[in-house]
Coordinates of C-alpha atoms in Angstrom, one line a residue:
Chain L
X55 CA 4.4 -6.7 -18.3
X56 CA 5.6 -3.1 -18.4
X57 CA 3.7 -0.2 -19.7
X58 CA 5.5 1.5 -22.5
X59 CA 5.2 5.2 -23.3
X60 CA 3.5 4.2 -26.5
X61 CA 0.9 2.2 -24.7
X62 CA 0.2 5.1 -22.4
X63 CA -0.2 7.5 -25.3
X64 CA -2.5 5.1 -27.1
X65 CA -4.6 4.9 -23.9
X66 CA -4.8 8.7 -23.8
X67 CA -5.8 8.8 -27.5
X68 CA -8.5 6.2 -26.9
X69 CA -9.8 8.2 -24.0
X70 CA -10.0 11.4 -26.1
X71 CA -11.8 9.3 -28.9
X72 CA -14.4 8.3 -26.3
X73 CA -15.1 11.8 -25.6
X74 CA -14.0 11.7 -22.0
X75 CA -14.8 14.8 -20.1
X76 CA -13.0 16.6 -17.2
X77 CA -13.6 13.8 -14.9
X78 CA -11.0 11.6 -16.8
X79 CA -8.7 14.5 -17.6
X80 CA -6.9 13.8 -14.2
X81 CA -6.4 10.2 -15.5
X82 CA -4.8 11.5 -18.6
X83 CA -2.5 13.7 -16.7
X84 CA -1.7 10.8 -14.4
X85 CA -0.8 8.7 -17.4
X86 CA 1.4 11.5 -18.8
X87 CA 3.2 11.8 -15.4
X88 CA 3.6 8.0 -15.2
X89 CA 5.1 7.9 -18.7
X90 CA 7.6 10.7 -17.8
X91 CA 8.5 9.0 -14.6
X92 CA 9.1 5.7 -16.5
X93 CA 11.3 7.7 -18.8
X94 CA 13.5 8.8 -15.8
X95 CA 11.9 12.1 -15.1
X96 CA 12.1 12.3 -11.3
X97 CA 10.1 15.6 -10.9
X98 CA 7.2 13.9 -12.8
X99 CA 6.9 11.4 -9.8
X100 CA 7.2 14.2 -7.4
X101 CA 4.2 15.7 -9.1
X102 CA 2.3 12.5 -8.8
X103 CA 3.1 12.4 -5.0
X104 CA 2.0 16.0 -4.6
X105 CA -1.2 15.3 -6.4
X106 CA -2.3 12.4 -4.2
X107 CA -0.4 12.7 -0.9
X108 CA -3.2 14.4 1.0
X109 CA -5.9 12.0 -0.3
X110 CA -3.8 8.9 0.4
X111 CA -2.9 10.2 3.9
X112 CA -6.5 10.9 4.9
X113 CA -7.6 7.4 3.6
X114 CA -4.9 5.8 5.6
X115 CA -5.5 7.9 8.6
X116 CA -9.1 6.8 8.6
X117 CA -8.1 3.3 8.5
X118 CA -5.1 3.2 11.1
X119 CA -6.2 6.0 13.3
X120 CA -2.8 7.4 14.3
X121 CA -1.2 10.3 12.5
X122 CA 2.5 9.1 12.7
X123 CA 1.5 5.7 11.4
X124 CA -0.5 7.3 8.6
X125 CA 2.5 9.4 7.6
X126 CA 4.7 6.4 7.5
X127 CA 2.3 4.4 5.5
X128 CA 1.7 7.2 3.1
X129 CA 5.3 7.5 2.4
X130 CA 5.6 3.7 2.0
X131 CA 2.7 3.7 -0.4
X132 CA 4.6 6.1 -2.7
X133 CA 7.8 4.2 -2.4
X134 CA 6.0 0.9 -3.3
X135 CA 4.2 2.6 -6.1
X136 CA 7.5 3.8 -7.6
X137 CA 8.9 0.4 -7.3
X138 CA 5.9 -1.2 -9.0
X139 CA 5.3 1.6 -11.5
X140 CA 6.9 -0.3 -14.5
X141 CA 4.3 -3.1 -14.1
X142 CA 1.4 -0.7 -14.0
X143 CA -1.0 -1.2 -16.9
X144 CA -2.4 2.0 -18.6
X145 CA -5.9 0.3 -18.6
X146 CA -6.1 0.6 -14.9
X147 CA -6.7 4.0 -13.3
X148 CA -3.6 5.3 -11.5
X149 CA -5.7 6.5 -8.6
X150 CA -7.3 3.1 -8.0
X151 CA -4.0 1.4 -8.4
X152 CA -2.4 3.8 -5.8
X153 CA -5.2 3.4 -3.4
X154 CA -5.1 -0.4 -3.7
X155 CA -1.4 -0.2 -2.7
X156 CA -2.3 2.1 0.3
X157 CA -5.1 -0.3 1.2
X158 CA -2.8 -3.4 1.2
X159 CA -0.1 -1.7 3.1
X160 CA -2.5 -0.3 5.8
X161 CA -4.3 -3.7 6.2
X162 CA -0.8 -5.5 6.7
X163 CA -0.2 -3.0 9.6
X164 CA -3.6 -3.5 11.0
X165 CA -3.3 -7.3 10.8
X166 CA 0.0 -7.1 12.7
X167 CA -1.9 -5.0 15.4
X168 CA -4.8 -7.4 15.1
X169 CA -7.2 -4.7 14.8
X170 CA -9.0 -5.9 11.7
X171 CA -12.5 -7.1 12.6
X172 CA -14.1 -9.3 10.1
X173 CA -17.9 -8.9 9.9
X174 CA -20.1 -11.9 9.3
X175 CA -21.3 -12.4 5.7
X176 CA -24.9 -13.4 6.6
X177 CA -26.1 -9.8 6.2
X178 CA -29.5 -11.0 4.9
X179 CA -30.5 -12.9 8.1
X180 CA -33.4 -11.4 10.1
X181 CA -31.2 -10.3 12.9
X182 CA -28.4 -9.0 10.7
X183 CA -27.3 -5.5 10.4
X184 CA -29.6 -4.7 7.5
X185 CA -32.5 -5.5 9.6
X186 CA -31.5 -3.3 12.3
X187 CA -31.8 0.0 10.5
X188 CA -33.2 2.6 12.9
X189 CA -36.3 4.4 12.1
X190 CA -35.9 7.8 10.3
X191 CA -35.4 10.6 12.6
X192 CA -34.9 14.4 12.0
X193 CA -34.8 15.4 8.4
X194 CA -31.3 15.6 6.9
X195 CA -31.2 19.4 6.7
X196 CA -31.5 19.7 10.5
X197 CA -28.5 17.5 10.8
X198 CA -26.2 18.9 8.3
X199 CA -23.9 21.6 9.6
X200 CA -24.3 20.7 13.2
X201 CA -20.8 20.3 14.5
X202 CA -21.6 18.1 17.4
X203 CA -23.6 15.7 15.3
X204 CA -20.7 15.6 12.8
X205 CA -18.3 14.8 15.7
X206 CA -20.8 11.9 16.8
X207 CA -20.7 10.6 13.3
X208 CA -17.0 10.8 13.2
X209 CA -16.9 8.7 16.5
X210 CA -19.4 6.2 15.0
X211 CA -17.3 5.9 12.0
X212 CA -14.2 5.2 14.0
X213 CA -16.0 2.3 15.7
X214 CA -16.8 0.6 12.4
X215 CA -14.7 -2.4 11.2
X216 CA -11.9 -1.3 8.9
X217 CA -13.5 -2.8 5.8
X218 CA -16.6 -0.8 6.3
X219 CA -14.7 2.4 7.1
X220 CA -12.7 2.2 3.9
X221 CA -15.5 1.4 1.6
X222 CA -17.6 4.3 3.0
X223 CA -14.5 6.6 2.6
X224 CA -13.8 5.5 -1.0
X225 CA -17.6 6.0 -2.0
X226 CA -18.3 9.2 -0.2
X227 CA -15.0 11.0 0.0
X228 CA -13.2 9.8 -3.1
X229 CA -16.3 9.6 -5.0
X230 CA -15.3 6.2 -6.5
X231 CA -17.8 4.1 -8.7
X232 CA -18.4 0.6 -7.6
X233 CA -16.2 -0.7 -10.4
X234 CA -13.3 1.6 -9.0
X235 CA -14.0 0.4 -5.5
X236 CA -13.9 -3.2 -6.6
X237 CA -10.7 -2.7 -8.5
X238 CA -9.1 -0.8 -5.4
X239 CA -10.2 -3.4 -2.7
X240 CA -9.9 -6.4 -5.0
X241 CA -13.4 -7.6 -4.5
X242 CA -16.4 -8.2 -6.8
X243 CA -18.8 -5.4 -7.6
X244 CA -21.6 -7.3 -6.1
X245 CA -19.6 -7.5 -2.8
X246 CA -19.1 -3.7 -3.0
X247 CA -22.9 -3.1 -3.2
X248 CA -23.6 -5.4 -0.2
X249 CA -20.7 -4.2 1.9
X250 CA -21.4 -0.6 1.3
X251 CA -25.1 -1.1 2.3
X252 CA -23.9 -2.8 5.4
X253 CA -21.4 -0.1 6.2
X254 CA -24.1 2.6 5.9
X255 CA -26.5 0.8 8.1
X256 CA -23.8 0.2 10.7
X257 CA -22.7 3.9 10.5
X258 CA -26.3 5.1 11.0
X259 CA -26.8 2.6 13.9
X260 CA -23.7 3.8 15.6
X261 CA -24.6 7.4 15.1
X262 CA -28.0 6.8 16.6
X263 CA -26.4 5.0 19.5
X264 CA -24.2 8.1 20.3
X265 CA -27.0 10.5 20.0
X266 CA -29.3 8.3 22.2
X267 CA -32.0 8.2 19.5
X268 CA -32.2 4.4 19.5
X269 CA -33.1 4.3 23.1
Chain V
X75 CA -37.6 -5.0 -7.3
X76 CA -41.0 -6.0 -6.1
X77 CA -42.3 -4.0 -3.2
X78 CA -45.9 -4.1 -2.7
X79 CA -46.9 -0.6 -1.9
X80 CA -49.7 -1.4 0.5
X81 CA -48.3 -4.2 2.7
X82 CA -45.5 -3.1 5.3
X83 CA -42.3 -4.5 4.3
X84 CA -38.5 -4.4 5.1
X85 CA -36.8 -2.0 2.7
X86 CA -34.3 -3.5 0.3
X87 CA -31.4 -1.5 1.6
X88 CA -28.9 -2.8 -0.9
X89 CA -31.1 -1.5 -3.7
X90 CA -31.7 1.9 -1.8
X91 CA -27.9 2.3 -1.3
X92 CA -27.1 1.5 -4.9
X93 CA -29.8 3.7 -6.2
X94 CA -28.4 6.6 -4.0
X95 CA -25.1 5.9 -5.8
X96 CA -26.6 5.7 -9.3
X97 CA -25.4 2.2 -9.6
X98 CA -28.7 0.3 -10.2
X99 CA -29.5 -1.0 -13.7
X100 CA -32.0 1.2 -15.5
X101 CA -35.0 -1.2 -15.2
X102 CA -34.4 -1.6 -11.5
X103 CA -34.0 2.2 -11.1
X104 CA -37.4 2.9 -12.7
X105 CA -39.1 0.3 -10.7
X106 CA -37.6 1.6 -7.4
X107 CA -38.4 5.1 -8.3
X108 CA -42.1 4.1 -8.8
X109 CA -42.0 2.3 -5.4
X110 CA -40.4 5.3 -3.6
X111 CA -43.1 7.5 -4.8
X112 CA -45.7 5.2 -3.2
X113 CA -43.8 4.1 -0.1
X114 CA -43.1 6.7 2.6
X115 CA -41.1 4.1 4.7
X116 CA -38.6 3.5 2.0
X117 CA -38.5 7.2 0.9
X118 CA -37.6 8.1 4.6
X119 CA -34.9 5.4 4.7
X120 CA -33.5 6.8 1.5
X121 CA -33.4 10.2 3.0
X122 CA -31.4 8.8 6.0
X123 CA -28.8 7.2 3.6
X124 CA -28.6 10.5 1.7
X125 CA -28.1 12.5 4.9
X126 CA -25.3 10.1 6.1
X127 CA -23.5 10.7 2.8
X128 CA -23.8 14.4 3.2
X129 CA -22.6 14.3 6.8
X130 CA -19.7 11.9 5.9
X131 CA -18.5 14.6 3.3
X132 CA -18.7 17.2 6.1
X133 CA -16.3 15.3 8.3
X134 CA -13.3 17.3 9.3
X135 CA -10.3 16.6 7.2
X136 CA -6.8 16.3 8.7
X137 CA -3.9 17.7 6.7
X138 CA -0.7 16.0 5.9
X139 CA 1.4 19.1 6.9
X140 CA 4.5 18.1 5.1
X141 CA 5.6 17.7 1.5
X142 CA 6.2 14.0 1.0
X143 CA 7.5 14.4 -2.5
X144 CA 10.8 15.8 -1.2
X145 CA 11.2 13.0 1.3
X146 CA 10.3 10.3 -1.3
X147 CA 12.5 11.8 -3.9
X148 CA 15.5 11.7 -1.5
X149 CA 14.7 8.2 -0.4
X150 CA 14.5 7.2 -4.1
X151 CA 17.9 8.9 -4.9
X152 CA 19.5 7.0 -2.0
X153 CA 18.0 3.8 -3.4
X154 CA 19.3 4.4 -6.9
X155 CA 21.8 1.8 -8.2
X156 CA 25.5 2.9 -7.7
X157 CA 28.4 1.8 -9.9
X158 CA 29.8 -1.6 -8.8
X159 CA 32.6 -1.1 -6.2
X160 CA 34.9 -3.6 -7.9
X161 CA 34.8 -2.0 -11.3
X162 CA 37.5 0.7 -10.8
X163 CA 39.8 -1.8 -9.2
X164 CA 39.4 -4.3 -12.2
X165 CA 40.1 -1.4 -14.6
X166 CA 43.3 -0.6 -12.7
X167 CA 44.3 -4.3 -12.8
X168 CA 43.8 -4.3 -16.6
X169 CA 46.0 -1.2 -16.9
X170 CA 48.6 -3.0 -14.8
X171 CA 48.4 -6.0 -17.1
X172 CA 48.8 -3.8 -20.2
X173 CA 51.8 -2.1 -18.7
X174 CA 53.4 -5.5 -17.8
X175 CA 52.8 -6.7 -21.4
X176 CA 54.4 -3.6 -22.8
X177 CA 57.4 -4.1 -20.6
X178 CA 57.8 -7.7 -21.7
X179 CA 57.6 -6.6 -25.3
X180 CA 60.7 -4.4 -24.8
X181 CA 62.8 -7.3 -23.5
X182 CA 61.7 -9.5 -26.4
X183 CA 61.6 -7.6 -29.6
X184 CA 59.4 -8.8 -32.5
X185 CA 62.3 -9.2 -34.9
X186 CA 63.0 -12.8 -33.9
X187 CA 60.1 -14.9 -35.5
X188 CA 61.0 -17.8 -33.2
X189 CA 60.6 -16.0 -30.1
X190 CA 57.6 -13.9 -31.2
X191 CA 55.0 -16.1 -29.5
X192 CA 56.9 -16.6 -26.2
X193 CA 56.2 -13.2 -24.7
X194 CA 52.6 -13.7 -25.5
X195 CA 52.5 -16.8 -23.5
X196 CA 54.3 -15.2 -20.6
X197 CA 52.0 -12.2 -20.8
X198 CA 49.0 -14.4 -20.7
X199 CA 50.3 -16.2 -17.7
X200 CA 51.0 -13.0 -16.0
X201 CA 47.6 -11.6 -16.9
X202 CA 45.9 -14.8 -15.6
X203 CA 47.8 -14.5 -12.3
X204 CA 46.9 -10.9 -11.9
X205 CA 43.3 -11.5 -12.8
X206 CA 43.1 -14.3 -10.2
X207 CA 44.7 -12.1 -7.6
X208 CA 42.2 -9.3 -8.3
X209 CA 39.2 -11.8 -8.1
X210 CA 40.5 -13.3 -4.8
X211 CA 41.0 -9.9 -3.3
X212 CA 37.7 -8.7 -4.4
X213 CA 36.0 -11.7 -2.9
X214 CA 37.7 -11.0 0.5
X215 CA 36.9 -7.4 0.4
X216 CA 33.4 -7.8 -0.8
X217 CA 32.1 -8.2 2.7
X218 CA 30.5 -11.6 1.9
X219 CA 32.7 -13.0 4.7
X220 CA 31.1 -13.2 8.0
X221 CA 32.6 -10.3 10.0
X222 CA 31.3 -11.6 13.4
X223 CA 34.3 -12.4 15.5
X224 CA 34.2 -16.0 16.6
X225 CA 34.6 -16.5 20.3
X226 CA 37.1 -19.1 21.4
X227 CA 35.5 -21.8 23.3
X228 CA 35.9 -21.1 27.1
X229 CA 37.8 -24.2 28.1
X230 CA 37.9 -22.9 31.7
X231 CA 34.2 -24.1 32.2
X232 CA 35.0 -27.7 30.8
X233 CA 34.8 -30.5 33.2
X234 CA 38.5 -31.3 32.7
X235 CA 41.3 -28.6 32.4
X236 CA 42.9 -28.4 28.9
X237 CA 45.3 -31.3 28.4
X238 CA 44.5 -33.1 31.6
X239 CA 43.4 -36.6 32.0
X240 CA 41.9 -36.1 35.4
X241 CA 38.5 -37.2 35.9
X242 CA 38.4 -35.9 39.4
X243 CA 40.5 -35.1 42.3
X244 CA 40.7 -38.9 43.1
X245 CA 42.4 -39.5 39.7
X246 CA 45.1 -36.9 40.0
X247 CA 45.9 -36.5 43.6
X248 CA 47.1 -39.3 45.9
X249 CA 44.9 -39.8 48.7
X250 CA 46.4 -39.8 52.1
X251 CA 45.1 -42.9 53.8
X252 CA 45.4 -43.6 57.3
X253 CA 47.2 -46.8 58.1

């Protein structure tokens, strides 16, 4: 069902009535731009593209790994978004909706490349990843700002399965809540909680492996 | 959350992770906060998770380097629906029909009541013929027809030459026999 301009306006008014702060003002702006796009205002969609192109690109790049492919996928994401825009519901956040399109498009490409690694679900087993959390090492303030250590973390992140990379990215870089991540990835909030914990443990384990701290 | 403070235990990493994100229900959050105050192992692991989050935010960020808005806009403009190609031709055909009817009215003036309806019938027939012609012409020019040229069968590779009844040299040529 298409989202009419009136529905978009109602959603904005409801948001204002809830006392939504600056965090949701971007959502209101998005809704206004979507309403203008649906009314045939092409520059409004260009503004939406400019608002999100860098963030979508970085998310896709973190998943697919190659710049050229990430550029193509980012472009396709916006083309698909424009095509699907009449079906967008104002209850949904534009950002999560857009990222879900990027997520699906990227996963399609990864499946074709057969690079998606599915991790086992038995994360609670004694030998599972949650049980292999390394012992705490140096305090965090010694690690922050160290370029070499950041590079090692970057390397460890690249070695994670795509589903762990993307959930870490959405949480830490996009600052999404569990509900927003669940909507973006099409999974339950409980799955977000467990997958995120597994991803953090795996990232720490990979990081330690590269620094040699687990030897 | 039930973590005995004295006994060694495996930290509930899902809860620690959710606590870091502020996603635990209030009751669980209070219980875990109390536990963290008494359990150095869990506190240290929470510090690790916190450090990881900080480091992830410090990762180098690649830049797109181009403005996709222009590219997307041009692609969308190219995709925008164009007026149907057959519409102008149909309008021209209708004009032709109108002109033909006007010409017929000149030859058959409306003063004769008996003949008043005859030109209309002739005009309708002419219009139907023209419409049919336009429709057939549009169908042919619409590009639905398969443009791939069909290759004639290469009869030269057949077992028998075209039109021949020979099944082999023995059937067509008289053998010279030694008598």
